[in-house]
XYZ file of C-alpha atoms in Angstrom:
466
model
C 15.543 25.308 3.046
C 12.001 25.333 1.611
C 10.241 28.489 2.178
C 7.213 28.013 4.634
C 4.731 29.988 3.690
C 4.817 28.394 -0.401
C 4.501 24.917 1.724
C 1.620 26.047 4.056
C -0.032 27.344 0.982
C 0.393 24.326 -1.511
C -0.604 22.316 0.970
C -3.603 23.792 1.883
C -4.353 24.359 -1.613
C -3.774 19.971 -2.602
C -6.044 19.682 0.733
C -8.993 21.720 -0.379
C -9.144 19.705 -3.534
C -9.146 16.483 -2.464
C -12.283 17.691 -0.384
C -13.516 18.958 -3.377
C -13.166 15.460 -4.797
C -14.999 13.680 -2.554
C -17.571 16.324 -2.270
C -17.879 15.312 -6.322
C -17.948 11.565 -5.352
C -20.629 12.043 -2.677
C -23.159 12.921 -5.478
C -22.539 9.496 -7.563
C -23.256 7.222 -4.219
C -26.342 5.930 -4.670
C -25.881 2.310 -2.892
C -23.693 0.371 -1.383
C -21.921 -0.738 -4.569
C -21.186 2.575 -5.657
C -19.835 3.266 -1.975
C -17.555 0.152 -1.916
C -17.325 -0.277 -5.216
C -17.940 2.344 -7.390
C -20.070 0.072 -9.167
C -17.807 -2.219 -11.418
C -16.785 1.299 -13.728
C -13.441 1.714 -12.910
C -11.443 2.985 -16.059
C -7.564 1.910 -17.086
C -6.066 5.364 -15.595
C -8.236 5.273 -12.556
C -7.242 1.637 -11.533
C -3.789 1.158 -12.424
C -2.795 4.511 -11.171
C -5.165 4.689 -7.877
C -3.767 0.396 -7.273
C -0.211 1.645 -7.808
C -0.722 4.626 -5.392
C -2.652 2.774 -2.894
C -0.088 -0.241 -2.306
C 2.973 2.170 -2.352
C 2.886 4.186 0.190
C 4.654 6.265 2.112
C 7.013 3.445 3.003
C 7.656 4.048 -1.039
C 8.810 7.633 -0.995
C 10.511 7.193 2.777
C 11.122 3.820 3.569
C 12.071 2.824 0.200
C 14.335 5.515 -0.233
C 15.321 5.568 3.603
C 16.222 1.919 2.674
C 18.490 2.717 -0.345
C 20.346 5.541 1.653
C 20.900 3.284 4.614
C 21.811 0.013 3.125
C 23.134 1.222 -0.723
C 22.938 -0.776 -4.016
C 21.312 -4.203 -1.997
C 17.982 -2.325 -2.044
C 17.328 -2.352 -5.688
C 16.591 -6.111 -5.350
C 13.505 -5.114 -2.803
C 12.494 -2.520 -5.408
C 12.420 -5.388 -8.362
C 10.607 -7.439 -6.323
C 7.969 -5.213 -5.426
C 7.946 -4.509 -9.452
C 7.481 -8.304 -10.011
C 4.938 -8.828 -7.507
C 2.705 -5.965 -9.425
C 3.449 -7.592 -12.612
C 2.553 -11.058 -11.327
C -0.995 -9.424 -9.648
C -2.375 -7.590 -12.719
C -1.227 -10.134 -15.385
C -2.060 -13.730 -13.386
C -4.533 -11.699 -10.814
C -6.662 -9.127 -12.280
C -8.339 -10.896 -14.984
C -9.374 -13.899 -13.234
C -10.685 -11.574 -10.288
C -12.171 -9.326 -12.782
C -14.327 -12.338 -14.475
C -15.040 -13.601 -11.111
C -16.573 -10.295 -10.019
C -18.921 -10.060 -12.945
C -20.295 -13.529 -13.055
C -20.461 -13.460 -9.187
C -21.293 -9.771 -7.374
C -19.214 -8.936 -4.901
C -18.128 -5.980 -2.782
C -14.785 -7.326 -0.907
C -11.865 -9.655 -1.094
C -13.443 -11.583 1.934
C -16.275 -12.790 -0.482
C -14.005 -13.707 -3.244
C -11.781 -16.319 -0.381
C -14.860 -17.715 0.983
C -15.976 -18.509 -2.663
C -18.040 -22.065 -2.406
C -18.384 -22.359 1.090
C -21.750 -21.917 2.965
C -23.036 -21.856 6.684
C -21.317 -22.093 9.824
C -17.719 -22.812 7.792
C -17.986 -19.636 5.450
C -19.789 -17.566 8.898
C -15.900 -18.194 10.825
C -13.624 -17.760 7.387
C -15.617 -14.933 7.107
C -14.903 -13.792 10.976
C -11.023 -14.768 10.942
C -10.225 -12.766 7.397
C -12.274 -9.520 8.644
C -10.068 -9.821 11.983
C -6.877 -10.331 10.533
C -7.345 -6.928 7.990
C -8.833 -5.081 11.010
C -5.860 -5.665 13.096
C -3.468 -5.298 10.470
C -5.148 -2.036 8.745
C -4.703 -0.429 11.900
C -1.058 -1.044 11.926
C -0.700 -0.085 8.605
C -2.668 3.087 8.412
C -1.103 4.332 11.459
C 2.214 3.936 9.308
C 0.939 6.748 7.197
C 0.048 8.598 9.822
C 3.227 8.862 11.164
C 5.000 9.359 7.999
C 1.990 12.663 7.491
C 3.446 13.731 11.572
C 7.315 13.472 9.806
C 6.336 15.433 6.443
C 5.067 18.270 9.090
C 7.592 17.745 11.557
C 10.386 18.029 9.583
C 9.103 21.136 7.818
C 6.851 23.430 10.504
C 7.219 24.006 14.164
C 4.840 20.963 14.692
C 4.461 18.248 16.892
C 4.262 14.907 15.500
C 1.074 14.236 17.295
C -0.501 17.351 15.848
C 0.022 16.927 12.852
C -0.582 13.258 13.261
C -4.045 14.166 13.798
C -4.671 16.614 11.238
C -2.893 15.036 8.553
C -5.956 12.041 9.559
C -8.635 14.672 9.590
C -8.708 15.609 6.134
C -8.042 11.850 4.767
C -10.686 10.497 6.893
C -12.970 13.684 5.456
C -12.877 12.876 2.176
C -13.393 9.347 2.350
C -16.579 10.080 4.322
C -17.884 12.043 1.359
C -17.226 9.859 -1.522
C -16.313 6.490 -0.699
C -14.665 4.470 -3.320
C -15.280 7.318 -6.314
C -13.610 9.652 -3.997
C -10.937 7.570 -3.039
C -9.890 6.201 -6.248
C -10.197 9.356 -8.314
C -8.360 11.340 -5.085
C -6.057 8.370 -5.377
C -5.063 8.644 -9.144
C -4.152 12.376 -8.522
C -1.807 11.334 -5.692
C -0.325 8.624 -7.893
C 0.604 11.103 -10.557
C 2.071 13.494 -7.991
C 4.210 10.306 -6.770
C 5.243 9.324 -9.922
C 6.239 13.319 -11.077
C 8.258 13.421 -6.952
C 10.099 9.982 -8.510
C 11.488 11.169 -11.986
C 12.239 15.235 -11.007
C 14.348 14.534 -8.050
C 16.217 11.667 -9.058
C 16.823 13.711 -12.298
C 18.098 16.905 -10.312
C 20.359 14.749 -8.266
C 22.038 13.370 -11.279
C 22.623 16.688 -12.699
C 23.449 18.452 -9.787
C 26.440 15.922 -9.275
C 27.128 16.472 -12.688
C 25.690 13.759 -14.878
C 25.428 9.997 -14.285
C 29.035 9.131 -14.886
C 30.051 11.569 -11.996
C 27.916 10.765 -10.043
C 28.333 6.946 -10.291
C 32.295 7.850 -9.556
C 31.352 10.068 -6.714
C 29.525 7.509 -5.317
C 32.005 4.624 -5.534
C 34.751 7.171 -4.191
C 32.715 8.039 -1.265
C 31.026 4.485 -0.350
C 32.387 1.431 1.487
C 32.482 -1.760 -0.293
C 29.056 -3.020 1.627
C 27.229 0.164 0.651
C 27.862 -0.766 -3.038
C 27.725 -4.626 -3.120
C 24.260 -5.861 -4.563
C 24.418 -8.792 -1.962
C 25.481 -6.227 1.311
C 28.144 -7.775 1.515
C 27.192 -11.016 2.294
C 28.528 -14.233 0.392
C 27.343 -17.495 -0.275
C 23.742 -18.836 1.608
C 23.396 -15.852 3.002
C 23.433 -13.642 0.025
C 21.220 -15.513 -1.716
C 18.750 -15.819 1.350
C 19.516 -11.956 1.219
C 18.360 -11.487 -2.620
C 15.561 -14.070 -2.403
C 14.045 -12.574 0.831
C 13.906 -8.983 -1.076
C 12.454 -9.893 -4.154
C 9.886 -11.755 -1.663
C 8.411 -8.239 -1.116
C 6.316 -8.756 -3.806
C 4.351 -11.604 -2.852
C 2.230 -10.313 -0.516
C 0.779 -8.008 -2.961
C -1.032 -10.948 -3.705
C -3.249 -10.990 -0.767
C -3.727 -7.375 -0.065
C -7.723 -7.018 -0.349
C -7.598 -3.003 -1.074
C -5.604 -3.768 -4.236
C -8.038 -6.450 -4.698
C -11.022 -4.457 -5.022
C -9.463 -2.240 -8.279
C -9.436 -5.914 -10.143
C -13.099 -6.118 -9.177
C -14.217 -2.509 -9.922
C -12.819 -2.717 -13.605
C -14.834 -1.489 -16.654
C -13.739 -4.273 -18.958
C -11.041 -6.287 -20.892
C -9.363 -3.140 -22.590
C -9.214 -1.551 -19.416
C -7.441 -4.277 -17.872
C -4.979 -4.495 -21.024
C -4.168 -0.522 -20.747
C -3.891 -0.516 -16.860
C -1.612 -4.012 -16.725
C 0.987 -1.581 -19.165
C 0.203 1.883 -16.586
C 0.725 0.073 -13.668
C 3.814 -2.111 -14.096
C 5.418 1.950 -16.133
C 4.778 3.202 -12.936
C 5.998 0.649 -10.573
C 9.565 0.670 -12.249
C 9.762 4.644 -12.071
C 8.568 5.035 -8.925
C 10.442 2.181 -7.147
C 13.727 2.620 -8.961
C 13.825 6.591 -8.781
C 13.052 6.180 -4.982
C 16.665 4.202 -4.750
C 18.441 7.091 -7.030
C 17.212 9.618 -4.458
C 18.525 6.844 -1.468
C 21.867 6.890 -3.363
C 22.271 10.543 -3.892
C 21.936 11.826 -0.231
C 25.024 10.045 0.323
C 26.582 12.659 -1.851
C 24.235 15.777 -1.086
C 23.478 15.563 2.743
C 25.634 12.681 3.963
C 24.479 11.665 7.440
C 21.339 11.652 9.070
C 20.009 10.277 12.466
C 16.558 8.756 10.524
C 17.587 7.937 6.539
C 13.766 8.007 6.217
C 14.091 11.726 6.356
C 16.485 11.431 3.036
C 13.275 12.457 0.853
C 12.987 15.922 2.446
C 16.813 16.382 2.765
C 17.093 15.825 -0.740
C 14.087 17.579 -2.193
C 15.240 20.828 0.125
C 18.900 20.827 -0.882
C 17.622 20.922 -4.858
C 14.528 22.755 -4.795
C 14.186 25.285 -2.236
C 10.910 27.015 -3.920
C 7.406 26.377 -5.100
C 8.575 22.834 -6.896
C 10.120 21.652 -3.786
C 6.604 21.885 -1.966
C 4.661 20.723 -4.296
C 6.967 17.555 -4.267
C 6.770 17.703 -0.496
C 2.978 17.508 -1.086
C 3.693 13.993 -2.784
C 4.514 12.547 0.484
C 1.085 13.529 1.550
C 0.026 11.950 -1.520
C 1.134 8.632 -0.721
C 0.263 9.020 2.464
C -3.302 9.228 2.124
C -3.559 7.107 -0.821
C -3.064 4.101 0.798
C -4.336 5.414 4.344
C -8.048 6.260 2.659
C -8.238 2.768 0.382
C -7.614 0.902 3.770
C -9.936 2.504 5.467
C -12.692 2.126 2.520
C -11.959 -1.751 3.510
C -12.141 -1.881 7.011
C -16.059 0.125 6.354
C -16.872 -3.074 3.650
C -15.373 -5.142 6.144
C -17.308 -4.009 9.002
C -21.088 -3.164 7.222
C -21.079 -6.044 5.130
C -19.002 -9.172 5.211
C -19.372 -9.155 9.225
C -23.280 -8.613 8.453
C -23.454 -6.103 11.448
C -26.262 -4.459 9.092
C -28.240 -7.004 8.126
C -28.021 -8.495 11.603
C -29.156 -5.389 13.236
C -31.038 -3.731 10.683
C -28.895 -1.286 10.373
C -28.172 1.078 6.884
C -24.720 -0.250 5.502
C -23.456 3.383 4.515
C -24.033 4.976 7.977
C -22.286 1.751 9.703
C -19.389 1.637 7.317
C -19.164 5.711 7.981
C -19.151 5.251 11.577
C -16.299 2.450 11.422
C -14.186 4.474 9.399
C -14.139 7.191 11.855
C -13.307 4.553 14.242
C -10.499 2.999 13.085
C -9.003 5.935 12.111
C -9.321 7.381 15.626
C -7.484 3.634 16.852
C -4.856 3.958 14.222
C -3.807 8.150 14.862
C -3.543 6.902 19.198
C -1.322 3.689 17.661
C 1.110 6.230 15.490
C 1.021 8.533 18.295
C 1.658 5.874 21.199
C 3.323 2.948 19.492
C 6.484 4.727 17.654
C 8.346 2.371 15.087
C 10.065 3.012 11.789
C 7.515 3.458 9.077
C 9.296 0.326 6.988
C 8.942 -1.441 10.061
C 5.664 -1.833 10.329
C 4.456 -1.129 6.836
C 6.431 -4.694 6.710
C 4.832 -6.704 9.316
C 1.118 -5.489 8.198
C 2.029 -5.958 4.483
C 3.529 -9.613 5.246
C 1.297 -10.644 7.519
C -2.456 -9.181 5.939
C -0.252 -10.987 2.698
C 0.756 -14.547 4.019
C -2.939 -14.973 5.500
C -5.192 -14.213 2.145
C -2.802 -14.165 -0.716
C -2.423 -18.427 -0.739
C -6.253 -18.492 -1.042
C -6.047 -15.690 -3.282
C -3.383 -17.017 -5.554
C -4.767 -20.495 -5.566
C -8.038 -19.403 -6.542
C -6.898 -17.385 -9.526
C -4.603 -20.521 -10.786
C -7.758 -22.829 -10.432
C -5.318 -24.935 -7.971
C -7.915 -27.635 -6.430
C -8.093 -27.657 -2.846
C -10.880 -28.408 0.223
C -12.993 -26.162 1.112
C -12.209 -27.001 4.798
C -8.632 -26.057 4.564
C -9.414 -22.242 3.961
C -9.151 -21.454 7.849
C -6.148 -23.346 8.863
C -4.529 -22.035 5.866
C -5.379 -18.417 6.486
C -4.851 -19.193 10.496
C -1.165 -20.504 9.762
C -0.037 -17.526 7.793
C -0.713 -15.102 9.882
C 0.604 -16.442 12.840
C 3.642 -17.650 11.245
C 4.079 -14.198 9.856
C 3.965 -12.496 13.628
C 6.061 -15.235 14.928
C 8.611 -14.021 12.232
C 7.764 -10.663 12.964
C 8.973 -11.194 16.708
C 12.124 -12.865 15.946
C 15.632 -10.782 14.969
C 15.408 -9.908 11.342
C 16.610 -7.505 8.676
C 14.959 -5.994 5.844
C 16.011 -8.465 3.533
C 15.182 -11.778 5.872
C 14.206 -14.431 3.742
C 11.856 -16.242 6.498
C 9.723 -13.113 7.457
C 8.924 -12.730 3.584
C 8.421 -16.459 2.227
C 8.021 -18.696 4.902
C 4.309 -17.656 5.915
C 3.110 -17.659 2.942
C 4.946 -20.599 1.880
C 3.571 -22.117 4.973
C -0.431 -21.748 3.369
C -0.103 -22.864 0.627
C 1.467 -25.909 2.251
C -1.877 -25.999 4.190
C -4.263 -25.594 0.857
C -1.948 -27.854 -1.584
C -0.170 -30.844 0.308
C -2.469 -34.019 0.081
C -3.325 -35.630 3.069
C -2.160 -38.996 4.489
């Protein structure tokens, strides 16, 4: 078991200096684009690696691996397809949001879908894109909430709700100090920390077990023939449905509007080239060394009520010391990496695209402050309150937030021609397609909770009319 007192202490330790961070930031905000936006300066490092921790989260270390344990070799087909659906955002994506940006200022993803539309039609886009990522930020920041209440629980004599609470403290701290600056700079540290959790654990398993060919055998040897079929099993329709629903993870990376912003806050073309090479690197070792350590707690801890605890089972059963919690401290890491770019959004969302400030005469940075706190307050009483698995509902909030603004998204970054006048029906039918899926009897792999919705917009923007 990992010793306490090393965990308290690295803990407290990574906390302090991601205050320290944003107590940096605070002294480069100047305006509201260096708040939201850090003012268009955004280095390779920075973005790739602050993108990369921000839309793998803790579902990444815990579900992800949680999912590998659980279901066995079927899960590296979600893990490609979240791979693929990075690739596809910062090669097709990034540089046709990144030109957009500097010909055209903007602070959000809500500016860049209502694009060429004016008045009362761009005033209720406008309204039914801020609603949809307020709703489903608070679903999905709550997720890391609860996965910050299972690092503590599962290591102190904490409850979930306390440490629910103070795992939010300190996340919504820091982004109060620095805004984006402090969130993307806090975010790249996180990444790194990820990324080192990904390749030393997967690494000890293998050579605890006694190299790759053993532990391949041991695996086989212990496993039913489910556990190690890439379909699950399954045969035919079904397996394919299986495979093509996975590697549908990826697509609604496409309409996520805090991975959004890094396109927009980029320094330039090299810095686009580098990050498209850091990102998709980290991706791959992240995603894939998250299934090694799924696959090797078969062998090293065998059964466990919640395979979402597999990470700590894993990293406590190899590194019982210092190491072990500073890889605990990765969980944190993703945690509040996506936790504080979310909230960042719902503050833009909020101060500027809704106009409250303009419309009261209000100042944008105190508003967007005062939100924050807000929705982080509504999302810590929905982790507490509202218990589901962390995949669970990182999955509805990612497909749904996904299948309403990625088919404007994606269409506008292909320079596919549609009506202006389709943008709300288009956005309004992938969303609720997404929570009718939501609501029906599905598995991780279901093909119609992961393509259908979004499928279902761009029917809406594309198909001509009669």
């Amino acid at each position: 078991m990992l010793d306490k007192d090393v965990v308290l202490t690295t803990l407290v330790l990574y906390k302090v200096l991601l205050v320290l961070i944003g107590i940096w930031a605070q002294r480069r905000v100047n305006s509201e684009q260096d708040f939201f936006l850090a003012s268009g300066q955004l280095g390779p490092w920075v973005a790739a690696v602050s993108y990369c921790a921000s839309s793998a989260s803790a579902w990444t270390l815990l579900g992800m691996s949680g999912l590998a344990f659980s279901i066995g070799l079927s899960a590296l087909w979600v893990a490609a397809g979240a791979v693929l659906g990075c690739v596809f955002s910062w090669v097709f994506l990034a540089p046709r949001v990144m030109a957009t940006a500097q010909v055209k200022p903007m602070m959000s993803a809500t500016e860049f879908i209502a694009l060429g539309t004016q008045g009362r039609e761009r005033q209720r886009i406008v309204a039914l894109a801020s609603s949809i990522i307020l709703f489903c930020f608070v679903v999905y920041i709550a997720s890391q909430f609860q996965g910050a209440g299972n690092t503590f629980a599962s290591t102190f004599d904490m409850s979930s709700a306390n440490s629910i609470v103070l795992g939010g403290g300190i996340i919504l701290l820091y982004t109060l100090l620095g805004g984006f600056w402090a969130v993307s700079v806090t975010d790249t540290l996180q990444g790194l920390l990820m990324m080192a959790a990904a390749v030393l654990l997967p690494i000890a398993a293998v050579v605890q077990l006694g190299g790759p060919s053993q532990f391949f055998s041991a695996l086989a040897s212990h496993s039913s023939a489910p556990y190690l079929s890439l379909t699950g099993g399954t045969l035919g329709l079904a397996a394919a449905g299986m495979v093509i629903g996975s590697l549908g993870v990826g697509i609604s990376a496409l309409g996520q509007p805090h991975l959004l912003v890094r396109f927009m806050a980029l320094r330039d073309k090299k810095a686009l080239r580098q990050g498209q090479i850091i990102a998709t690197t980290w991706y791959a070792v992240v995603f894939f060394g998250m299934c090694l350590v799924g696959f090797a707690g078969q062998l090293l801890v065998g059964e466990l009520d919640n395979g979402e605890l597999v990470f700590f089972a894993v990293n406590a059963e190899l590194f019982p010391s210092a190491l072990g919690a500073v890889l605990l401290a990765a969980v944190l890491s993703a945690i509040m990496s996506t936790a504080d770019s979310m909230l960042l959004v719902t503050g833009t969302t909020v101060a500027h695209d809704l106009g409250i400030t303009r419309r009261y005469r209000l100042q944008a940075l105190l508003v967007s402050r005062l939100v924050i706190a807000v929705i982080s307050a509504g999302a810590i009483l929905v982790a507490i309150y509202i218990p589901a698995t962390i995949f669970q509902r990182v999955l509805f909030a990612w497909v749904a937030i996904g299948s309403a603004l990625g088919p404007v998204i994606l269409c506008r970054c292909l320079r596919l021609t549609f009506s202006p006048g389709r943008i709300l029906p288009a956005i309004a039918c992938g969303f609720i397609a997404a929570v009718a899926c939501y609501l029906l009897p599905n598995t991780p792999g279901d093909i119609l909770e992961r393509l259908l919705p979004f499928s279902l917009g761009m029917a809406v923007l594309l198909l001509p009319r009669r």
